[in-house]
């Protein structure tokens, strides 16, 4: 792993590892494993959170027995909503589920219609409208349909379930792998989405295609004001974006590489992040180099969150949670990564900040066909931030 600020020291350990093929979800030997930025601390000033990193405490299981949870979000009433990729179910964990309790029961809210699960596709990312209230509002979902990925919004009210879908964005390329799927509202009130190249590398460099991109749109699905190409495309040259998080106004994104380097990027509007011409660093002045690179065996980075003065990145194939202290410097926003809980909980798909910032929650993905599930899998973990 390495940062542009400390490339030689950070890369040393990674270069000792043998390169291994990785798919988007990190399965060995399978195919494909600055301004705006989301979600975890959207109103936090970057300089205010830098320099006071908070160490994690011991994880506790909030709920177990799930089937491939993909995204975790919090509703304004304090409850958590969880998407299951393959079942297309939306689950609810009541407020207080993380207050020291374990083995909580998940309530089924409903099944999202139109989902066609297969491979890495299915019910993927969730996002809560900034205008939602405790009693109800809009819930957004990114999912794989029969021949495309799409983003929809639905009315949701605790205790009443899901309303009808309204398509916000469609025509996003879909495949058995490289579907992207993370959606988040940024500090500018716009909806961002990370997409994959769906196995067709050329899409990533085509700014007229929605594949291999980070998209930015209004809550209604129109191109956001100021987008660089007068369409939904915000940045391009991505292979498979799986995590979005903001540090101040800097958008940080995790991305699966192919055989050599996984990445964390500071996303530039209109920026070419290199794929497929470049994997990792070395793109030159016309391309955006990543902040951090890892060998796929260490990472296959998925969900991302900002909390406790750090960026947190979930790792699938790497079976760990990465913590990267934040600097407050938009040119070099992260310090040397620290690997946590290596191999203890298996594949980790998502990480999200608990309201109030006193903990992060992480979702395992050991029942996705590439893990080794234990008796409690899949599960949601609560990791308190001590300090």
CSV table of C-alpha atoms in Angstrom, one decimal:
chain,number,residue,atom,x,y,z
A,1,UNK,CA,0.0,0.0,0.0
A,2,UNK,CA,1.3,3.5,-0.6
A,3,UNK,CA,0.5,7.1,-0.6
A,4,UNK,CA,1.7,9.7,-3.0
A,5,UNK,CA,3.2,11.5,0.0
A,6,UNK,CA,5.2,8.4,1.2
A,7,UNK,CA,5.4,6.1,-1.8
A,8,UNK,CA,8.6,4.2,-1.0
A,9,UNK,CA,7.9,3.4,2.6
A,10,UNK,CA,4.3,2.4,2.0
A,11,UNK,CA,4.9,0.3,-1.0
A,12,UNK,CA,7.7,-1.8,0.6
A,13,UNK,CA,5.4,-4.3,2.4
A,14,UNK,CA,3.0,-4.6,-0.5
A,15,UNK,CA,5.7,-5.5,-2.9
A,16,UNK,CA,6.7,-8.5,-0.9
A,17,UNK,CA,3.3,-10.0,-1.6
A,18,UNK,CA,2.9,-12.1,-4.7
A,19,UNK,CA,0.5,-10.6,-7.2
A,20,UNK,CA,-2.7,-12.6,-7.5
A,21,UNK,CA,-5.7,-12.2,-9.8
A,22,UNK,CA,-8.7,-10.5,-8.2
A,23,UNK,CA,-12.2,-10.0,-9.2
A,24,UNK,CA,-14.4,-7.1,-8.2
A,25,UNK,CA,-15.3,-9.0,-5.0
A,26,UNK,CA,-11.8,-10.3,-4.5
A,27,UNK,CA,-12.3,-14.0,-5.5
A,28,UNK,CA,-8.9,-15.4,-6.5
A,29,UNK,CA,-8.7,-16.6,-10.1
A,30,UNK,CA,-12.0,-15.0,-11.1
A,31,UNK,CA,-12.5,-12.1,-13.4
A,32,UNK,CA,-12.2,-8.6,-12.1
A,33,UNK,CA,-11.9,-8.6,-8.3
A,34,UNK,CA,-12.0,18.0,-5.5
A,35,UNK,CA,-14.3,19.0,-4.7
A,36,UNK,CA,-17.4,17.4,-3.7
A,37,UNK,CA,-17.5,14.5,-1.8
A,38,UNK,CA,-20.3,11.6,1.1
A,39,UNK,CA,-21.9,10.7,3.6
A,40,UNK,CA,-20.2,9.8,6.8
A,41,UNK,CA,-19.6,13.3,8.1
A,42,UNK,CA,-21.0,15.5,5.4
A,43,UNK,CA,-20.9,18.7,7.4
A,44,UNK,CA,-17.6,18.1,9.2
A,45,UNK,CA,-14.7,20.6,8.5
A,46,UNK,CA,-11.7,18.6,7.3
A,47,UNK,CA,-9.2,20.5,9.5
A,48,UNK,CA,-11.4,20.1,12.6
A,49,UNK,CA,-11.4,16.3,12.4
A,50,UNK,CA,-7.8,15.8,11.4
A,51,UNK,CA,-5.1,15.1,14.0
A,52,UNK,CA,-7.4,13.5,16.6
A,53,UNK,CA,-7.8,9.9,15.6
A,54,UNK,CA,-9.9,7.7,17.8
A,55,UNK,CA,-8.9,4.0,18.3
A,56,UNK,CA,-11.5,1.3,17.9
A,57,UNK,CA,-12.8,-0.8,20.7
A,58,UNK,CA,-13.9,-4.5,20.7
A,59,UNK,CA,-16.5,-5.3,18.0
A,60,UNK,CA,-19.9,-6.7,19.1
A,61,UNK,CA,-22.5,-8.4,17.0
A,62,UNK,CA,-25.6,-6.3,16.5
A,63,UNK,CA,-27.5,-8.9,14.4
A,64,UNK,CA,-26.6,-12.2,12.8
A,65,UNK,CA,-28.1,-14.7,10.4
A,66,UNK,CA,-28.3,-12.3,7.4
A,67,UNK,CA,-27.8,-13.3,3.7
A,68,UNK,CA,-25.2,-11.2,2.0
A,69,UNK,CA,-25.9,-7.7,3.4
A,70,UNK,CA,-24.6,-5.1,1.0
A,71,UNK,CA,-25.4,-1.7,2.4
A,72,UNK,CA,-26.2,-0.3,5.8
A,73,UNK,CA,-27.8,3.2,6.3
A,74,UNK,CA,-29.4,5.0,9.2
A,75,UNK,CA,-32.9,6.5,9.2
A,76,UNK,CA,-33.5,9.8,11.1
A,77,UNK,CA,-35.3,7.9,13.9
A,78,UNK,CA,-32.1,6.0,14.7
A,79,UNK,CA,-33.0,2.7,13.1
A,80,UNK,CA,-30.7,1.0,10.6
A,81,UNK,CA,-31.8,-0.2,7.2
A,82,UNK,CA,-29.9,-3.1,5.5
A,83,UNK,CA,-30.1,-4.4,1.9
A,84,UNK,CA,-29.5,-8.1,1.2
A,85,UNK,CA,-28.0,-8.5,-2.3
A,86,UNK,CA,-29.4,-11.9,-3.3
A,87,UNK,CA,-32.8,-11.9,-1.6
A,88,UNK,CA,-33.6,-8.3,-2.5
A,89,UNK,CA,-34.9,-7.9,1.0
A,90,UNK,CA,-34.8,-4.6,2.9
A,91,UNK,CA,-34.4,-5.2,6.7
A,92,UNK,CA,-34.8,-2.8,9.6
A,93,UNK,CA,-32.9,-2.8,12.9
A,94,UNK,CA,-34.9,-0.8,15.5
A,95,UNK,CA,-33.4,2.2,17.3
A,96,UNK,CA,-31.0,1.2,20.0
A,97,UNK,CA,-29.9,-2.0,18.3
A,98,UNK,CA,-26.3,-1.0,18.8
A,99,UNK,CA,-26.6,0.0,22.5
A,100,UNK,CA,-24.7,-2.9,23.9
A,101,UNK,CA,-27.1,-5.6,22.7
A,102,UNK,CA,-26.2,-8.6,20.6
A,103,UNK,CA,-28.2,-11.0,18.6
A,104,UNK,CA,-31.0,-8.5,17.7
A,105,UNK,CA,-33.9,-9.5,15.4
A,106,UNK,CA,-34.0,-7.9,12.0
A,107,UNK,CA,-37.5,-6.8,10.9
A,108,UNK,CA,-38.3,-7.4,7.2
A,109,UNK,CA,-39.5,-4.2,5.6
A,110,UNK,CA,-40.2,-5.7,2.2
A,111,UNK,CA,-38.7,-7.0,-1.0
A,112,UNK,CA,-37.5,-4.5,-3.6
A,113,UNK,CA,-39.3,-5.3,-6.9
A,114,UNK,CA,-37.4,-5.7,-10.2
A,115,UNK,CA,-34.2,-7.0,-8.7
A,116,UNK,CA,-32.5,-9.7,-10.8
A,117,UNK,CA,-29.7,-11.1,-8.6
A,118,UNK,CA,-26.8,-13.0,-10.1
A,119,UNK,CA,-23.1,-13.0,-9.6
A,120,UNK,CA,-22.2,-9.7,-8.0
A,121,UNK,CA,-25.5,-8.1,-9.0
A,122,UNK,CA,-28.7,-7.7,-7.0
A,123,UNK,CA,-29.9,-5.2,-4.4
A,124,UNK,CA,-26.9,-3.1,-3.7
A,125,UNK,CA,-26.5,0.4,-2.3
A,126,UNK,CA,-29.0,2.4,-0.2
A,127,UNK,CA,-29.1,6.1,0.5
A,128,UNK,CA,-31.5,8.2,2.7
A,129,UNK,CA,-32.7,11.5,1.3
A,130,UNK,CA,-31.4,14.5,3.3
A,131,UNK,CA,-35.0,15.7,3.5
A,132,UNK,CA,-36.3,12.5,5.2
A,133,UNK,CA,-37.7,12.8,8.7
A,134,UNK,CA,-38.3,10.3,11.5
A,135,UNK,CA,-41.8,9.6,10.3
A,136,UNK,CA,-41.0,9.1,6.6
A,137,UNK,CA,-39.3,10.2,3.4
A,138,UNK,CA,-37.5,9.0,0.3
A,139,UNK,CA,-35.2,6.0,0.4
A,140,UNK,CA,-32.9,5.4,-2.7
A,141,UNK,CA,-31.7,2.0,-3.9
A,142,UNK,CA,-29.2,0.9,-6.6
A,143,UNK,CA,-30.0,-2.5,-8.0
A,144,UNK,CA,-29.4,-4.9,-10.9
A,145,UNK,CA,-32.4,-5.4,-13.1
A,146,UNK,CA,-32.7,-7.9,-16.0
A,147,UNK,CA,-30.5,-5.9,-18.4
A,148,UNK,CA,-29.2,-2.8,-16.5
A,149,UNK,CA,-28.4,-1.3,-13.2
A,150,UNK,CA,-30.7,1.4,-12.0
A,151,UNK,CA,-31.3,3.8,-9.2
A,152,UNK,CA,-34.8,4.2,-7.8
A,153,UNK,CA,-36.4,6.1,-5.0
A,154,UNK,CA,-39.3,4.9,-2.8
A,155,UNK,CA,-41.4,6.3,-0.1
A,156,UNK,CA,-40.6,4.8,3.2
A,157,UNK,CA,-42.1,5.2,6.6
A,158,UNK,CA,-41.1,3.1,9.7
A,159,UNK,CA,-43.9,0.6,10.4
A,160,UNK,CA,-45.5,1.1,7.0
A,161,UNK,CA,-43.0,-0.4,4.5
A,162,UNK,CA,-42.0,0.7,1.0
A,163,UNK,CA,-44.0,2.7,-1.5
A,164,UNK,CA,-43.9,2.5,-5.3
A,165,UNK,CA,-40.6,2.9,-7.1
A,166,UNK,CA,-39.7,6.0,-9.2
A,167,UNK,CA,-36.7,5.5,-11.5
A,168,UNK,CA,-34.1,8.1,-10.9
A,169,UNK,CA,-31.3,6.8,-13.2
A,170,UNK,CA,-31.3,3.8,-15.5
A,171,UNK,CA,-29.2,2.5,-18.4
A,172,UNK,CA,-26.2,1.8,-16.1
A,173,UNK,CA,-24.3,-1.2,-17.6
A,174,UNK,CA,-24.8,-4.5,-15.8
A,175,UNK,CA,-23.1,-7.8,-15.8
A,176,UNK,CA,-22.3,-10.8,-13.5
A,177,UNK,CA,-19.5,-8.7,-12.1
A,178,UNK,CA,-18.3,-5.0,-11.9
A,179,UNK,CA,-21.6,-3.5,-11.1
A,180,UNK,CA,-20.5,-0.8,-8.7
A,181,UNK,CA,-23.5,0.0,-6.6
A,182,UNK,CA,-22.6,2.5,-3.8
A,183,UNK,CA,-24.8,5.6,-3.6
A,184,UNK,CA,-24.4,8.5,-1.2
A,185,UNK,CA,-25.7,12.0,-0.8
A,186,UNK,CA,-22.8,14.5,-0.8
A,187,UNK,CA,-22.5,17.7,1.3
A,188,UNK,CA,-23.8,19.7,-1.8
A,189,UNK,CA,-27.1,17.8,-1.6
A,190,UNK,CA,-26.5,15.9,-4.8
A,191,UNK,CA,-26.7,12.1,-5.1
A,192,UNK,CA,-23.4,10.3,-6.1
A,193,UNK,CA,-23.2,6.8,-7.5
A,194,UNK,CA,-20.2,4.6,-8.1
A,195,UNK,CA,-20.5,2.3,-11.1
A,196,UNK,CA,-18.5,-0.5,-12.7
A,197,UNK,CA,-17.3,-1.2,-16.2
A,198,UNK,CA,-19.5,-4.4,-16.3
A,199,UNK,CA,-16.6,-6.3,-17.8
A,200,UNK,CA,-16.2,-3.9,-20.8
A,201,UNK,CA,-13.0,-1.9,-20.1
A,202,UNK,CA,-13.6,0.6,-22.9
A,203,UNK,CA,-16.7,2.0,-21.2
A,204,UNK,CA,-14.5,3.6,-18.4
A,205,UNK,CA,-12.9,6.0,-20.8
A,206,UNK,CA,-16.1,6.9,-22.7
A,207,UNK,CA,-17.6,9.9,-21.0
A,208,UNK,CA,-20.9,9.2,-22.8
A,209,UNK,CA,-21.3,5.9,-21.0
A,210,UNK,CA,-22.4,5.5,-17.4
A,211,UNK,CA,-20.2,2.5,-16.8
A,212,UNK,CA,-16.9,2.8,-14.9
A,213,UNK,CA,-17.8,6.2,-13.5
A,214,UNK,CA,-18.7,8.2,-10.5
A,215,UNK,CA,-22.1,9.9,-11.3
A,216,UNK,CA,-23.5,13.0,-9.7
A,217,UNK,CA,-27.1,13.9,-10.0
A,218,UNK,CA,-30.0,15.9,-8.5
A,219,UNK,CA,-32.3,14.0,-6.2
A,220,UNK,CA,-34.7,13.7,-9.2
A,221,UNK,CA,-32.0,12.2,-11.4
A,222,UNK,CA,-31.0,15.1,-13.6
A,223,UNK,CA,-27.4,16.0,-14.2
A,224,UNK,CA,-26.2,18.1,-11.3
A,225,UNK,CA,-25.3,21.7,-11.9
A,226,UNK,CA,-21.7,22.1,-12.8
A,227,UNK,CA,-21.1,18.5,-14.0
A,228,UNK,CA,-18.1,18.5,-16.3
A,229,UNK,CA,-19.7,16.8,-19.3
A,230,UNK,CA,-23.2,18.1,-19.2
A,231,UNK,CA,-24.5,14.6,-18.3
A,232,UNK,CA,-24.5,12.5,-15.1
A,233,UNK,CA,-20.8,11.7,-15.3
A,234,UNK,CA,-18.6,13.3,-12.6
A,235,UNK,CA,-15.3,11.4,-13.0
A,236,UNK,CA,-14.2,8.6,-15.3
A,237,UNK,CA,-11.5,6.0,-15.8
A,238,UNK,CA,-12.8,3.8,-12.9
A,239,UNK,CA,-12.9,0.0,-12.9
A,240,UNK,CA,-15.4,-0.8,-10.1
A,241,UNK,CA,-16.1,1.9,-7.5
A,242,UNK,CA,-17.5,0.3,-4.3
A,243,UNK,CA,-17.1,3.0,-1.5
A,244,UNK,CA,-17.8,6.7,-1.3
A,245,UNK,CA,-17.0,9.0,1.7
A,246,UNK,CA,-16.3,12.7,2.3
A,247,UNK,CA,-13.7,14.4,4.4
A,248,UNK,CA,-14.9,18.0,4.3
A,249,UNK,CA,-15.4,18.6,0.6
A,250,UNK,CA,-13.0,16.0,-0.6
A,251,UNK,CA,-14.7,12.9,-2.1
A,252,UNK,CA,-12.7,9.7,-1.3
A,253,UNK,CA,-13.6,6.5,-3.2
A,254,UNK,CA,-12.5,2.9,-3.0
A,255,UNK,CA,-11.9,1.0,-6.2
A,256,UNK,CA,-11.1,-2.6,-7.1
A,257,UNK,CA,-8.1,-3.1,-9.3
A,258,UNK,CA,-7.5,-6.1,-11.5
A,259,UNK,CA,-4.3,-8.1,-10.8
A,260,UNK,CA,-2.0,-5.6,-9.2
A,261,UNK,CA,-3.3,-2.6,-7.3
A,262,UNK,CA,-6.6,-1.7,-5.5
A,263,UNK,CA,-7.0,2.0,-4.9
A,264,UNK,CA,-8.3,4.8,-2.7
A,265,UNK,CA,-8.8,7.9,-4.8
A,266,UNK,CA,-9.4,11.6,-4.1
A,267,UNK,CA,-11.9,12.2,-6.8
A,268,UNK,CA,-11.6,15.2,-9.1
A,269,UNK,CA,-14.6,16.5,-11.1
A,270,UNK,CA,-13.9,15.7,-14.7
A,271,UNK,CA,-10.8,13.7,-13.7
A,272,UNK,CA,-9.5,10.6,-15.6
A,273,UNK,CA,-8.6,8.1,-12.9
A,274,UNK,CA,-6.8,5.9,-15.4
A,275,UNK,CA,-8.5,2.6,-16.0
A,276,UNK,CA,-7.9,0.6,-18.2
A,277,UNK,CA,-4.7,2.3,-19.4
A,278,UNK,CA,-3.3,2.6,-15.9
A,279,UNK,CA,-3.8,0.4,-12.8
A,280,UNK,CA,-2.4,2.1,-9.7
A,281,UNK,CA,0.1,5.0,-10.0
A,282,UNK,CA,1.9,6.3,-13.1
A,283,UNK,CA,-0.9,7.9,-15.1
A,284,UNK,CA,1.1,11.1,-15.7
A,285,UNK,CA,-0.2,14.7,-15.6
A,286,UNK,CA,-3.3,14.0,-17.6
A,287,UNK,CA,-4.6,11.4,-15.1
A,288,UNK,CA,-5.3,11.3,-11.4
A,289,UNK,CA,-3.1,9.0,-9.4
A,290,UNK,CA,-4.6,7.2,-6.4
A,291,UNK,CA,-3.8,8.3,-2.8
A,292,UNK,CA,-3.2,4.7,-1.6
A,293,UNK,CA,-2.7,1.4,-3.4
A,294,UNK,CA,-2.9,-2.2,-2.0
A,295,UNK,CA,-2.3,-5.6,-3.4
A,296,UNK,CA,-5.7,-7.3,-3.9
A,297,UNK,CA,-4.9,-10.0,-1.3
A,298,UNK,CA,-4.8,-7.2,1.3
A,299,UNK,CA,-7.9,-5.4,0.3
A,300,UNK,CA,-10.5,-5.6,-2.5
A,301,UNK,CA,-11.9,-2.5,-0.8
A,302,UNK,CA,-15.6,-2.0,-0.6
A,303,UNK,CA,-17.6,0.4,1.7
A,304,UNK,CA,-16.0,3.5,3.2
A,305,UNK,CA,-16.8,5.9,6.0
A,306,UNK,CA,-15.3,8.8,7.8
A,307,UNK,CA,-15.4,8.7,11.7
A,308,UNK,CA,-13.2,9.4,14.6
A,309,UNK,CA,-10.6,11.4,12.6
A,310,UNK,CA,-10.1,8.5,10.2
A,311,UNK,CA,-11.2,7.1,6.9
A,312,UNK,CA,-12.4,3.5,7.3
A,313,UNK,CA,-12.4,1.0,4.4
A,314,UNK,CA,-14.0,-2.4,4.4
A,315,UNK,CA,-11.9,-5.2,2.7
A,316,UNK,CA,-13.5,-8.3,1.1
A,317,UNK,CA,-10.6,-10.5,0.0
A,318,UNK,CA,-8.3,-8.9,2.6
A,319,UNK,CA,-10.8,-9.9,5.4
A,320,UNK,CA,-10.0,-6.8,7.5
A,321,UNK,CA,-11.0,-3.2,8.2
A,322,UNK,CA,-8.5,-0.5,7.1
A,323,UNK,CA,-8.2,2.7,9.2
A,324,UNK,CA,-6.5,5.7,7.6
A,325,UNK,CA,-5.9,8.7,9.8
A,326,UNK,CA,-7.0,12.0,8.1
A,327,UNK,CA,-4.6,14.9,7.8
A,328,UNK,CA,-6.9,17.8,6.8
A,329,UNK,CA,-4.7,18.5,3.8
A,330,UNK,CA,-6.8,18.1,0.6
A,331,UNK,CA,-3.7,17.4,-1.4
A,332,UNK,CA,-2.6,14.5,0.8
A,333,UNK,CA,-5.7,13.7,3.0
A,334,UNK,CA,-4.7,10.3,4.5
A,335,UNK,CA,-1.8,8.9,6.5
A,336,UNK,CA,-0.4,5.4,6.6
A,337,UNK,CA,-3.2,2.7,6.7
A,338,UNK,CA,-3.6,0.4,9.7
A,339,UNK,CA,-5.1,-3.1,9.2
A,340,UNK,CA,-7.6,-4.1,11.9
A,341,UNK,CA,-9.3,-7.4,12.8
A,342,UNK,CA,-7.4,-9.3,10.1
A,343,UNK,CA,-9.1,-12.6,9.4
A,344,UNK,CA,-11.3,-12.3,12.5
A,345,UNK,CA,-14.7,-11.8,10.8
A,346,UNK,CA,-14.0,-12.8,7.3
A,347,UNK,CA,-15.0,-10.7,4.3
A,348,UNK,CA,-16.2,-7.2,5.2
A,349,UNK,CA,-18.5,-5.5,2.7
A,350,UNK,CA,-19.6,-2.2,4.2
A,351,UNK,CA,-18.7,0.2,6.9
A,352,UNK,CA,-20.8,3.1,8.0
A,353,UNK,CA,-20.7,5.8,10.8
A,354,UNK,CA,-23.3,5.5,13.6
A,355,UNK,CA,-25.3,8.6,14.2
A,356,UNK,CA,-23.4,10.7,16.7
A,357,UNK,CA,-20.0,9.3,15.6
A,358,UNK,CA,-19.4,7.1,18.6
A,359,UNK,CA,-19.0,3.9,16.6
A,360,UNK,CA,-18.8,2.4,13.1
A,361,UNK,CA,-20.9,-0.5,11.9
A,362,UNK,CA,-19.5,-3.1,9.6
A,363,UNK,CA,-21.3,-5.8,7.5
A,364,UNK,CA,-19.7,-9.1,6.7
A,365,UNK,CA,-20.1,-10.9,3.3
A,366,UNK,CA,-19.2,-14.5,4.0
A,367,UNK,CA,-22.3,-16.0,2.4
A,368,UNK,CA,-21.7,-14.5,-1.0
A,369,UNK,CA,-20.1,-17.7,-2.4
A,370,UNK,CA,-16.5,-16.5,-1.8
A,371,UNK,CA,-16.3,-16.7,2.0
A,372,UNK,CA,-16.2,-19.2,4.7
A,373,UNK,CA,-19.3,-18.5,6.8
A,374,UNK,CA,-19.4,-19.0,10.5
A,375,UNK,CA,-22.5,-19.8,12.6
A,376,UNK,CA,-23.4,-16.1,13.1
A,377,UNK,CA,-22.8,-15.0,9.5
A,378,UNK,CA,-23.6,-12.9,7.9
A,379,UNK,CA,-23.7,-10.3,10.5
A,380,UNK,CA,-23.6,-6.6,11.4
A,381,UNK,CA,-20.8,-5.6,13.8
A,382,UNK,CA,-20.7,-2.4,16.0
A,383,UNK,CA,-17.2,-1.2,16.6
A,384,UNK,CA,-17.1,1.5,19.3
A,385,UNK,CA,-14.7,4.4,19.0
A,386,UNK,CA,-12.9,4.9,22.2
A,387,UNK,CA,-11.6,8.2,23.4
